[in-house]
Amino acid sequence: MLDRKIVEEMIAESISTGGDFAEVFVEDKYNSSLFLIGGKIDSAMTGRDFGVGLRIFNGHNSIYLYTNKSDRESLMKLASQGSKAVIGRERKEISIDLIDYRVKNIHNIEVLPDTVEKARKIELMKRAYSSAKEYDSVISQVSVSYGDSIQNVMIANSEGLFTEDRRVRTRMGISSVAQSEGEMQTGFFGPGAQMGFEFYSDLDIEGYGREASRVAKTMIEADVCPSGKMPVIIDNGFGGVIFHEACGHGLEASSVAKKLSVFTDKLGEQVASPLVTAIDDGTIPNGWGSLNIDDEGTPTRKNVLIENGILKGYMVDKLNGQRMGVESTGSSRRQSYKYAPTSRMTNTYIAAGKSKKQEIIESTEYGLYARNMGGGSVNTVTGEFNFAVMEGYIVRNGKICEPVRGATLIGSGLEVLQKIDMVGDNLEHGQGVCGASSGSIPANVGQPTIRVESMTVGGRSVE
C-alpha cells in the first residue's frame, strides 16, 4: 500500500525531536451503498477512500495528523509537521527497521462484494421490499438500505511492527412504517456480518422484511404502555444495546483512564448480579464487530469484563493503557484514517445463563416484555439511560398478553446490572453502528433473554 522504506523514514522523522512512539496507519477502502424507497432505487454510491494517518506519543499526550496523499514529499512533510509539535527536545538521527507480523485470518470470505453486479444487490433489496410491503395494507412505506465495504489496512510503528489486514463487511437494513389515524409506528431489522456476498445465500431476507412489518403493524394496533416501576424482561439479541450503551462505554479505557466512568477503580468489586458475565470478543469468526487485529495492529481477543458479577477488566488501547499502567487488550478502533484510534467495543454481550425463556415469562406475575429495542440516549459518565422499546407487551400471570406502544426504559447501567435476577440460555447477537470519539464503527450487541426485577418504565398511562 505504501513503500516500506518511506514508512520507515516517516516514523524516524516523527520521533526525531523526542517523541516516545510513532504509528503510521494506511487505509485503502472500497465502499458501495444503495438505498431503495417505494420500490425504486433512490440513491447508489460507489467510492474508494485512501489515506494515511500518523500518530505520535509525547508522554501521555498524543498528536494526530492525516493526509490523502501518498507521494514521498507529502508524507515526509506530514511527519515533519508532527515532529515539530513535540516541543523542547534536541533533534536526533533515528533509524527504524520494520519487521513483518503476519496476521492470522479467522474470517473466511467467499465472494468479494466488489465482484457482484449491482443488479444482484438490487434484486435482493426488492425481495426484502416486496415481502415487507405486501405484509399488510396498514404498511404505508418500506425502505431498504444495502452497504458493503472492503477495507485494506497497513499498520507500522516505531517498535518495529509492520502488519496488514483486510476487513470485508456487508449489511442490509429494512424499515417498515405502519400508519393509521394519523399515527405512525416503525419496525426495523438490519442483519450484517464480516462476510462477502455469500452472507445472503442462507439469509431469509423475505423473513426479515415480514418481521419489520409485523412489528410496525403490531405496534400501530397496540394500546399505550402503562408507566411505573415493574419487572422488565428484555429479549435476546439487540436487547444487548442497553448493556453496550449504559455499561460498555464505561468499561472502555478512554473513560476509565480519565476517571470519567462509574467503573473506575472498581476492579475486583461486585458491580453486577452474580448471574451476570459480560464479554467483549473481537475474535468471533465473521462477527459484524470482529477484527483479526485492532487498529493499532494488536491481535483482538476475548476479554472478560465482568465474571459472575465481579469486575475483571476493561477494554484498553495503547495510549490509555500507558496512562493506566496496563497492556492493550486489542480493543483500539477507528472509523478511518481521519480518526485517531481509541478503546472501543467489538462484539459485546452478556453470556448465556441457565434459565429457559419460558421459565422467565412464567415466573413473572406482572411486568413489561421488551421483545425488540429501539434507540435511546445515555450519559456515558453516569451510565444513566433512556431507551425506547420498539416492540413491547404486558406480561400478566406468567403469560405474554396485549402489545403496548410508547414504552421507554429509564435507569442507570450499574443499577440494572445489580437487579438482573434471571438470565436465559438463548444468547443471540444483533448488529449496530457505534458512534464515539474515533468515529462510527460496526459493533455487535448481544445477550440472552434477561429479567430486571424492577425498572422504571416510561409510558403514557398509569395502571
PDB file of N, CA and C in Angstrom, residues 108-185:
ATOM      1  N   ASN A 108     -13.447 -16.282   6.991  1.00  0.00           N
ATOM      2  CA  ASN A 108     -13.482 -16.834   5.634  1.00  0.00           C
ATOM      3  C   ASN A 108     -14.390 -15.975   4.750  1.00  0.00           C
ATOM      4  N   ILE A 109     -13.854 -15.459   3.677  1.00  0.00           N
ATOM      5  CA  ILE A 109     -14.618 -14.646   2.732  1.00  0.00           C
ATOM      6  C   ILE A 109     -14.671 -15.389   1.399  1.00  0.00           C
ATOM      7  N   GLU A 110     -15.875 -15.648   0.879  1.00  0.00           N
ATOM      8  CA  GLU A 110     -16.017 -16.433  -0.348  1.00  0.00           C
ATOM      9  C   GLU A 110     -16.259 -15.560  -1.585  1.00  0.00           C
ATOM     10  N   VAL A 111     -17.102 -14.520  -1.450  1.00  0.00           N
ATOM     11  CA  VAL A 111     -17.463 -13.705  -2.621  1.00  0.00           C
ATOM     12  C   VAL A 111     -17.241 -12.225  -2.275  1.00  0.00           C
ATOM     13  N   LEU A 112     -16.162 -11.661  -2.805  1.00  0.00           N
ATOM     14  CA  LEU A 112     -15.911 -10.244  -2.533  1.00  0.00           C
ATOM     15  C   LEU A 112     -17.036  -9.390  -3.132  1.00  0.00           C
ATOM     16  N   PRO A 113     -17.578  -8.469  -2.355  1.00  0.00           N
ATOM     17  CA  PRO A 113     -18.747  -7.717  -2.830  1.00  0.00           C
ATOM     18  C   PRO A 113     -18.473  -6.852  -4.055  1.00  0.00           C
ATOM     19  N   ASP A 114     -17.220  -6.452  -4.295  1.00  0.00           N
ATOM     20  CA  ASP A 114     -16.954  -5.626  -5.485  1.00  0.00           C
ATOM     21  C   ASP A 114     -16.946  -6.443  -6.767  1.00  0.00           C
ATOM     22  N   THR A 115     -17.090  -7.785  -6.641  1.00  0.00           N
ATOM     23  CA  THR A 115     -17.192  -8.631  -7.831  1.00  0.00           C
ATOM     24  C   THR A 115     -18.646  -8.945  -8.182  1.00  0.00           C
ATOM     25  N   VAL A 116     -19.582  -8.454  -7.360  1.00  0.00           N
ATOM     26  CA  VAL A 116     -21.008  -8.757  -7.564  1.00  0.00           C
ATOM     27  C   VAL A 116     -21.670  -7.601  -8.313  1.00  0.00           C
ATOM     28  N   GLU A 117     -22.407  -7.936  -9.352  1.00  0.00           N
ATOM     29  CA  GLU A 117     -23.089  -6.902 -10.144  1.00  0.00           C
ATOM     30  C   GLU A 117     -24.128  -6.180  -9.296  1.00  0.00           C
ATOM     31  N   LYS A 118     -24.264  -4.888  -9.558  1.00  0.00           N
ATOM     32  CA  LYS A 118     -25.229  -4.075  -8.813  1.00  0.00           C
ATOM     33  C   LYS A 118     -26.647  -4.629  -8.960  1.00  0.00           C
ATOM     34  N   ALA A 119     -26.958  -5.204 -10.114  1.00  0.00           N
ATOM     35  CA  ALA A 119     -28.304  -5.735 -10.350  1.00  0.00           C
ATOM     36  C   ALA A 119     -28.653  -6.834  -9.350  1.00  0.00           C
ATOM     37  N   ARG A 120     -27.663  -7.656  -8.969  1.00  0.00           N
ATOM     38  CA  ARG A 120     -27.940  -8.727  -7.997  1.00  0.00           C
ATOM     39  C   ARG A 120     -28.241  -8.146  -6.624  1.00  0.00           C
ATOM     40  N   LYS A 121     -27.553  -7.079  -6.261  1.00  0.00           N
ATOM     41  CA  LYS A 121     -27.808  -6.443  -4.967  1.00  0.00           C
ATOM     42  C   LYS A 121     -29.199  -5.804  -4.962  1.00  0.00           C
ATOM     43  N   ILE A 122     -29.568  -5.177  -6.073  1.00  0.00           N
ATOM     44  CA  ILE A 122     -30.890  -4.536  -6.165  1.00  0.00           C
ATOM     45  C   ILE A 122     -31.995  -5.586  -6.140  1.00  0.00           C
ATOM     46  N   GLU A 123     -31.758  -6.725  -6.801  1.00  0.00           N
ATOM     47  CA  GLU A 123     -32.768  -7.803  -6.796  1.00  0.00           C
ATOM     48  C   GLU A 123     -33.014  -8.289  -5.366  1.00  0.00           C
ATOM     49  N   LEU A 124     -31.937  -8.377  -4.588  1.00  0.00           N
ATOM     50  CA  LEU A 124     -32.048  -8.778  -3.175  1.00  0.00           C
ATOM     51  C   LEU A 124     -32.868  -7.749  -2.385  1.00  0.00           C
ATOM     52  N   MET A 125     -32.606  -6.488  -2.634  1.00  0.00           N
ATOM     53  CA  MET A 125     -33.321  -5.417  -1.921  1.00  0.00           C
ATOM     54  C   MET A 125     -34.809  -5.432  -2.275  1.00  0.00           C
ATOM     55  N   LYS A 126     -35.112  -5.707  -3.543  1.00  0.00           N
ATOM     56  CA  LYS A 126     -36.513  -5.712  -3.966  1.00  0.00           C
ATOM     57  C   LYS A 126     -37.278  -6.885  -3.365  1.00  0.00           C
ATOM     58  N   ARG A 127     -36.569  -7.997  -3.160  1.00  0.00           N
ATOM     59  CA  ARG A 127     -37.215  -9.133  -2.474  1.00  0.00           C
ATOM     60  C   ARG A 127     -37.584  -8.743  -1.048  1.00  0.00           C
ATOM     61  N   ALA A 128     -36.670  -8.079  -0.372  1.00  0.00           N
ATOM     62  CA  ALA A 128     -36.951  -7.634   1.001  1.00  0.00           C
ATOM     63  C   ALA A 128     -38.094  -6.624   1.003  1.00  0.00           C
ATOM     64  N   TYR A 129     -38.066  -5.708   0.035  1.00  0.00           N
ATOM     65  CA  TYR A 129     -39.111  -4.676  -0.051  1.00  0.00           C
ATOM     66  C   TYR A 129     -40.488  -5.305  -0.253  1.00  0.00           C
ATOM     67  N   SER A 130     -40.581  -6.220  -1.206  1.00  0.00           N
ATOM     68  CA  SER A 130     -41.881  -6.806  -1.543  1.00  0.00           C
ATOM     69  C   SER A 130     -42.468  -7.569  -0.368  1.00  0.00           C
ATOM     70  N   SER A 131     -41.639  -8.352   0.307  1.00  0.00           N
ATOM     71  CA  SER A 131     -42.153  -9.132   1.439  1.00  0.00           C
ATOM     72  C   SER A 131     -42.645  -8.210   2.548  1.00  0.00           C
ATOM     73  N   ALA A 132     -41.955  -7.083   2.758  1.00  0.00           N
ATOM     74  CA  ALA A 132     -42.360  -6.150   3.810  1.00  0.00           C
ATOM     75  C   ALA A 132     -43.606  -5.372   3.398  1.00  0.00           C
ATOM     76  N   LYS A 133     -43.641  -4.900   2.163  1.00  0.00           N
ATOM     77  CA  LYS A 133     -44.756  -4.044   1.719  1.00  0.00           C
ATOM     78  C   LYS A 133     -46.052  -4.838   1.593  1.00  0.00           C
ATOM     79  N   GLU A 134     -45.938  -6.093   1.170  1.00  0.00           N
ATOM     80  CA  GLU A 134     -47.140  -6.905   0.952  1.00  0.00           C
ATOM     81  C   GLU A 134     -47.640  -7.577   2.226  1.00  0.00           C
ATOM     82  N   TYR A 135     -46.966  -7.324   3.343  1.00  0.00           N
ATOM     83  CA  TYR A 135     -47.351  -7.984   4.598  1.00  0.00           C
ATOM     84  C   TYR A 135     -48.763  -7.612   5.018  1.00  0.00           C
ATOM     85  N   ASP A 136     -49.113  -6.329   4.904  1.00  0.00           N
ATOM     86  CA  ASP A 136     -50.438  -5.874   5.333  1.00  0.00           C
ATOM     87  C   ASP A 136     -50.702  -4.492   4.723  1.00  0.00           C
ATOM     88  N   SER A 137     -51.977  -4.194   4.501  1.00  0.00           N
ATOM     89  CA  SER A 137     -52.325  -2.911   3.891  1.00  0.00           C
ATOM     90  C   SER A 137     -52.022  -1.724   4.805  1.00  0.00           C
ATOM     91  N   VAL A 138     -51.808  -1.973   6.099  1.00  0.00           N
ATOM     92  CA  VAL A 138     -51.510  -0.876   7.022  1.00  0.00           C
ATOM     93  C   VAL A 138     -50.069  -0.367   6.844  1.00  0.00           C
ATOM     94  N   ILE A 139     -49.234  -1.145   6.134  1.00  0.00           N
ATOM     95  CA  ILE A 139     -47.846  -0.728   5.897  1.00  0.00           C
ATOM     96  C   ILE A 139     -47.839   0.346   4.804  1.00  0.00           C
ATOM     97  N   SER A 140     -47.484   1.569   5.196  1.00  0.00           N
ATOM     98  CA  SER A 140     -47.562   2.698   4.263  1.00  0.00           C
ATOM     99  C   SER A 140     -46.242   2.962   3.545  1.00  0.00           C
ATOM    100  N   GLN A 141     -45.145   2.547   4.125  1.00  0.00           N
ATOM    101  CA  GLN A 141     -43.846   2.836   3.494  1.00  0.00           C
ATOM    102  C   GLN A 141     -42.806   1.797   3.918  1.00  0.00           C
ATOM    103  N   VAL A 142     -41.998   1.396   2.967  1.00  0.00           N
ATOM    104  CA  VAL A 142     -40.879   0.484   3.246  1.00  0.00           C
ATOM    105  C   VAL A 142     -39.636   1.050   2.582  1.00  0.00           C
ATOM    106  N   SER A 143     -38.541   1.070   3.316  1.00  0.00           N
ATOM    107  CA  SER A 143     -37.259   1.461   2.743  1.00  0.00           C
ATOM    108  C   SER A 143     -36.225   0.379   3.040  1.00  0.00           C
ATOM    109  N   VAL A 144     -35.317   0.188   2.099  1.00  0.00           N
ATOM    110  CA  VAL A 144     -34.281  -0.846   2.242  1.00  0.00           C
ATOM    111  C   VAL A 144     -32.929  -0.220   1.915  1.00  0.00           C
ATOM    112  N   SER A 145     -31.972  -0.388   2.802  1.00  0.00           N
ATOM    113  CA  SER A 145     -30.610   0.075   2.544  1.00  0.00           C
ATOM    114  C   SER A 145     -29.686  -1.121   2.404  1.00  0.00           C
ATOM    115  N   TYR A 146     -28.678  -0.982   1.561  1.00  0.00           N
ATOM    116  CA  TYR A 146     -27.679  -2.042   1.368  1.00  0.00           C
ATOM    117  C   TYR A 146     -26.295  -1.399   1.378  1.00  0.00           C
ATOM    118  N   GLY A 147     -25.359  -2.018   2.074  1.00  0.00           N
ATOM    119  CA  GLY A 147     -23.993  -1.487   2.073  1.00  0.00           C
ATOM    120  C   GLY A 147     -22.976  -2.599   2.176  1.00  0.00           C
ATOM    121  N   ASP A 148     -21.851  -2.431   1.521  1.00  0.00           N
ATOM    122  CA  ASP A 148     -20.735  -3.351   1.703  1.00  0.00           C
ATOM    123  C   ASP A 148     -19.429  -2.588   1.567  1.00  0.00           C
ATOM    124  N   SER A 149     -18.364  -3.175   2.093  1.00  0.00           N
ATOM    125  CA  SER A 149     -17.067  -2.497   2.058  1.00  0.00           C
ATOM    126  C   SER A 149     -15.936  -3.516   2.119  1.00  0.00           C
ATOM    127  N   ILE A 150     -14.812  -3.140   1.543  1.00  0.00           N
ATOM    128  CA  ILE A 150     -13.563  -3.911   1.654  1.00  0.00           C
ATOM    129  C   ILE A 150     -12.498  -2.927   2.124  1.00  0.00           C
ATOM    130  N   GLN A 151     -12.039  -3.103   3.351  1.00  0.00           N
ATOM    131  CA  GLN A 151     -11.060  -2.178   3.930  1.00  0.00           C
ATOM    132  C   GLN A 151      -9.709  -2.882   4.059  1.00  0.00           C
ATOM    133  N   ASN A 152      -8.720  -2.405   3.318  1.00  0.00           N
ATOM    134  CA  ASN A 152      -7.351  -2.901   3.467  1.00  0.00           C
ATOM    135  C   ASN A 152      -6.575  -1.909   4.315  1.00  0.00           C
ATOM    136  N   VAL A 153      -5.881  -2.411   5.343  1.00  0.00           N
ATOM    137  CA  VAL A 153      -5.120  -1.526   6.225  1.00  0.00           C
ATOM    138  C   VAL A 153      -3.680  -2.009   6.349  1.00  0.00           C
ATOM    139  N   MET A 154      -2.791  -1.066   6.562  1.00  0.00           N
ATOM    140  CA  MET A 154      -1.391  -1.348   6.891  1.00  0.00           C
ATOM    141  C   MET A 154      -1.036  -0.537   8.122  1.00  0.00           C
ATOM    142  N   ILE A 155      -0.438  -1.173   9.109  1.00  0.00           N
ATOM    143  CA  ILE A 155      -0.092  -0.503  10.363  1.00  0.00           C
ATOM    144  C   ILE A 155       1.382  -0.754  10.652  1.00  0.00           C
ATOM    145  N   ALA A 156       2.107   0.306  10.939  1.00  0.00           N
ATOM    146  CA  ALA A 156       3.530   0.195  11.293  1.00  0.00           C
ATOM    147  C   ALA A 156       3.812   1.157  12.426  1.00  0.00           C
ATOM    148  N   ASN A 157       4.768   0.811  13.285  1.00  0.00           N
ATOM    149  CA  ASN A 157       5.093   1.731  14.386  1.00  0.00           C
ATOM    150  C   ASN A 157       6.567   1.695  14.755  1.00  0.00           C
ATOM    151  N   SER A 158       6.953   2.599  15.633  1.00  0.00           N
ATOM    152  CA  SER A 158       8.362   2.771  15.999  1.00  0.00           C
ATOM    153  C   SER A 158       8.901   1.622  16.837  1.00  0.00           C
ATOM    154  N   GLU A 159       8.033   0.695  17.245  1.00  0.00           N
ATOM    155  CA  GLU A 159       8.513  -0.506  17.942  1.00  0.00           C
ATOM    156  C   GLU A 159       8.893  -1.599  16.951  1.00  0.00           C
ATOM    157  N   GLY A 160       8.777  -1.295  15.630  1.00  0.00           N
ATOM    158  CA  GLY A 160       9.197  -2.233  14.591  1.00  0.00           C
ATOM    159  C   GLY A 160       8.065  -3.011  13.953  1.00  0.00           C
ATOM    160  N   LEU A 161       6.833  -2.807  14.415  1.00  0.00           N
ATOM    161  CA  LEU A 161       5.698  -3.557  13.867  1.00  0.00           C
ATOM    162  C   LEU A 161       5.385  -3.140  12.432  1.00  0.00           C
ATOM    163  N   PHE A 162       5.185  -4.115  11.562  1.00  0.00           N
ATOM    164  CA  PHE A 162       4.690  -3.879  10.199  1.00  0.00           C
ATOM    165  C   PHE A 162       3.695  -4.987   9.890  1.00  0.00           C
ATOM    166  N   THR A 163       2.416  -4.609   9.721  1.00  0.00           N
ATOM    167  CA  THR A 163       1.408  -5.637   9.512  1.00  0.00           C
ATOM    168  C   THR A 163       0.299  -5.105   8.607  1.00  0.00           C
ATOM    169  N   GLU A 164      -0.426  -6.026   7.997  1.00  0.00           N
ATOM    170  CA  GLU A 164      -1.514  -5.670   7.093  1.00  0.00           C
ATOM    171  C   GLU A 164      -2.720  -6.568   7.365  1.00  0.00           C
ATOM    172  N   ASP A 165      -3.902  -6.047   7.028  1.00  0.00           N
ATOM    173  CA  ASP A 165      -5.124  -6.840   7.229  1.00  0.00           C
ATOM    174  C   ASP A 165      -6.185  -6.380   6.236  1.00  0.00           C
ATOM    175  N   ARG A 166      -7.180  -7.230   6.040  1.00  0.00           N
ATOM    176  CA  ARG A 166      -8.324  -6.885   5.186  1.00  0.00           C
ATOM    177  C   ARG A 166      -9.609  -7.187   5.932  1.00  0.00           C
ATOM    178  N   ARG A 167     -10.554  -6.226   5.934  1.00  0.00           N
ATOM    179  CA  ARG A 167     -11.857  -6.400   6.575  1.00  0.00           C
ATOM    180  C   ARG A 167     -12.949  -6.261   5.504  1.00  0.00           C
ATOM    181  N   VAL A 168     -13.809  -7.261   5.390  1.00  0.00           N
ATOM    182  CA  VAL A 168     -14.898  -7.263   4.396  1.00  0.00           C
ATOM    183  C   VAL A 168     -16.223  -7.328   5.154  1.00  0.00           C
ATOM    184  N   ARG A 169     -17.090  -6.376   4.907  1.00  0.00           N
ATOM    185  CA  ARG A 169     -18.376  -6.360   5.622  1.00  0.00           C
ATOM    186  C   ARG A 169     -19.525  -6.100   4.668  1.00  0.00           C
ATOM    187  N   THR A 170     -20.693  -6.630   5.033  1.00  0.00           N
ATOM    188  CA  THR A 170     -21.912  -6.358   4.285  1.00  0.00           C
ATOM    189  C   THR A 170     -23.091  -6.317   5.241  1.00  0.00           C
ATOM    190  N   ARG A 171     -24.078  -5.473   4.902  1.00  0.00           N
ATOM    191  CA  ARG A 171     -25.250  -5.340   5.776  1.00  0.00           C
ATOM    192  C   ARG A 171     -26.435  -4.807   4.977  1.00  0.00           C
ATOM    193  N   MET A 172     -27.634  -5.259   5.369  1.00  0.00           N
ATOM    194  CA  MET A 172     -28.868  -4.730   4.791  1.00  0.00           C
ATOM    195  C   MET A 172     -29.784  -4.255   5.909  1.00  0.00           C
ATOM    196  N   GLY A 173     -30.452  -3.129   5.709  1.00  0.00           N
ATOM    197  CA  GLY A 173     -31.401  -2.605   6.689  1.00  0.00           C
ATOM    198  C   GLY A 173     -32.784  -2.495   6.079  1.00  0.00           C
ATOM    199  N   ILE A 174     -33.795  -3.012   6.767  1.00  0.00           N
ATOM    200  CA  ILE A 174     -35.178  -2.976   6.269  1.00  0.00           C
ATOM    201  C   ILE A 174     -36.028  -2.226   7.287  1.00  0.00           C
ATOM    202  N   SER A 175     -36.684  -1.165   6.844  1.00  0.00           N
ATOM    203  CA  SER A 175     -37.505  -0.359   7.736  1.00  0.00           C
ATOM    204  C   SER A 175     -38.934  -0.271   7.192  1.00  0.00           C
ATOM    205  N   SER A 176     -39.901  -0.650   8.021  1.00  0.00           N
ATOM    206  CA  SER A 176     -41.315  -0.597   7.641  1.00  0.00           C
ATOM    207  C   SER A 176     -42.031   0.429   8.501  1.00  0.00           C
ATOM    208  N   VAL A 177     -42.965   1.153   7.887  1.00  0.00           N
ATOM    209  CA  VAL A 177     -43.772   2.138   8.607  1.00  0.00           C
ATOM    210  C   VAL A 177     -45.238   1.759   8.460  1.00  0.00           C
ATOM    211  N   ALA A 178     -45.922   1.633   9.609  1.00  0.00           N
ATOM    212  CA  ALA A 178     -47.371   1.406   9.604  1.00  0.00           C
ATOM    213  C   ALA A 178     -48.048   2.721   9.971  1.00  0.00           C
ATOM    214  N   GLN A 179     -49.143   3.045   9.290  1.00  0.00           N
ATOM    215  CA  GLN A 179     -49.816   4.326   9.520  1.00  0.00           C
ATOM    216  C   GLN A 179     -51.316   4.095   9.686  1.00  0.00           C
ATOM    217  N   SER A 180     -51.879   4.733  10.719  1.00  0.00           N
ATOM    218  CA  SER A 180     -53.306   4.604  10.962  1.00  0.00           C
ATOM    219  C   SER A 180     -53.785   5.787  11.787  1.00  0.00           C
ATOM    220  N   GLU A 181     -54.849   6.425  11.348  1.00  0.00           N
ATOM    221  CA  GLU A 181     -55.483   7.518  12.079  1.00  0.00           C
ATOM    222  C   GLU A 181     -54.475   8.581  12.502  1.00  0.00           C
ATOM    223  N   GLY A 182     -53.565   8.905  11.600  1.00  0.00           N
ATOM    224  CA  GLY A 182     -52.622   9.983  11.845  1.00  0.00           C
ATOM    225  C   GLY A 182     -51.399   9.598  12.664  1.00  0.00           C
ATOM    226  N   GLU A 183     -51.327   8.348  13.101  1.00  0.00           N
ATOM    227  CA  GLU A 183     -50.155   7.906  13.874  1.00  0.00           C
ATOM    228  C   GLU A 183     -49.308   6.959  13.039  1.00  0.00           C
ATOM    229  N   MET A 184     -48.015   6.918  13.362  1.00  0.00           N
ATOM    230  CA  MET A 184     -47.094   6.022  12.657  1.00  0.00           C
ATOM    231  C   MET A 184     -46.283   5.204  13.661  1.00  0.00           C
ATOM    232  N   GLN A 185     -46.011   3.960  13.323  1.00  0.00           N
ATOM    233  CA  GLN A 185     -45.118   3.098  14.090  1.00  0.00           C
ATOM    234  C   GLN A 185     -44.169   2.416  13.122  1.00  0.00           C
TER     235      GLN A 185
END
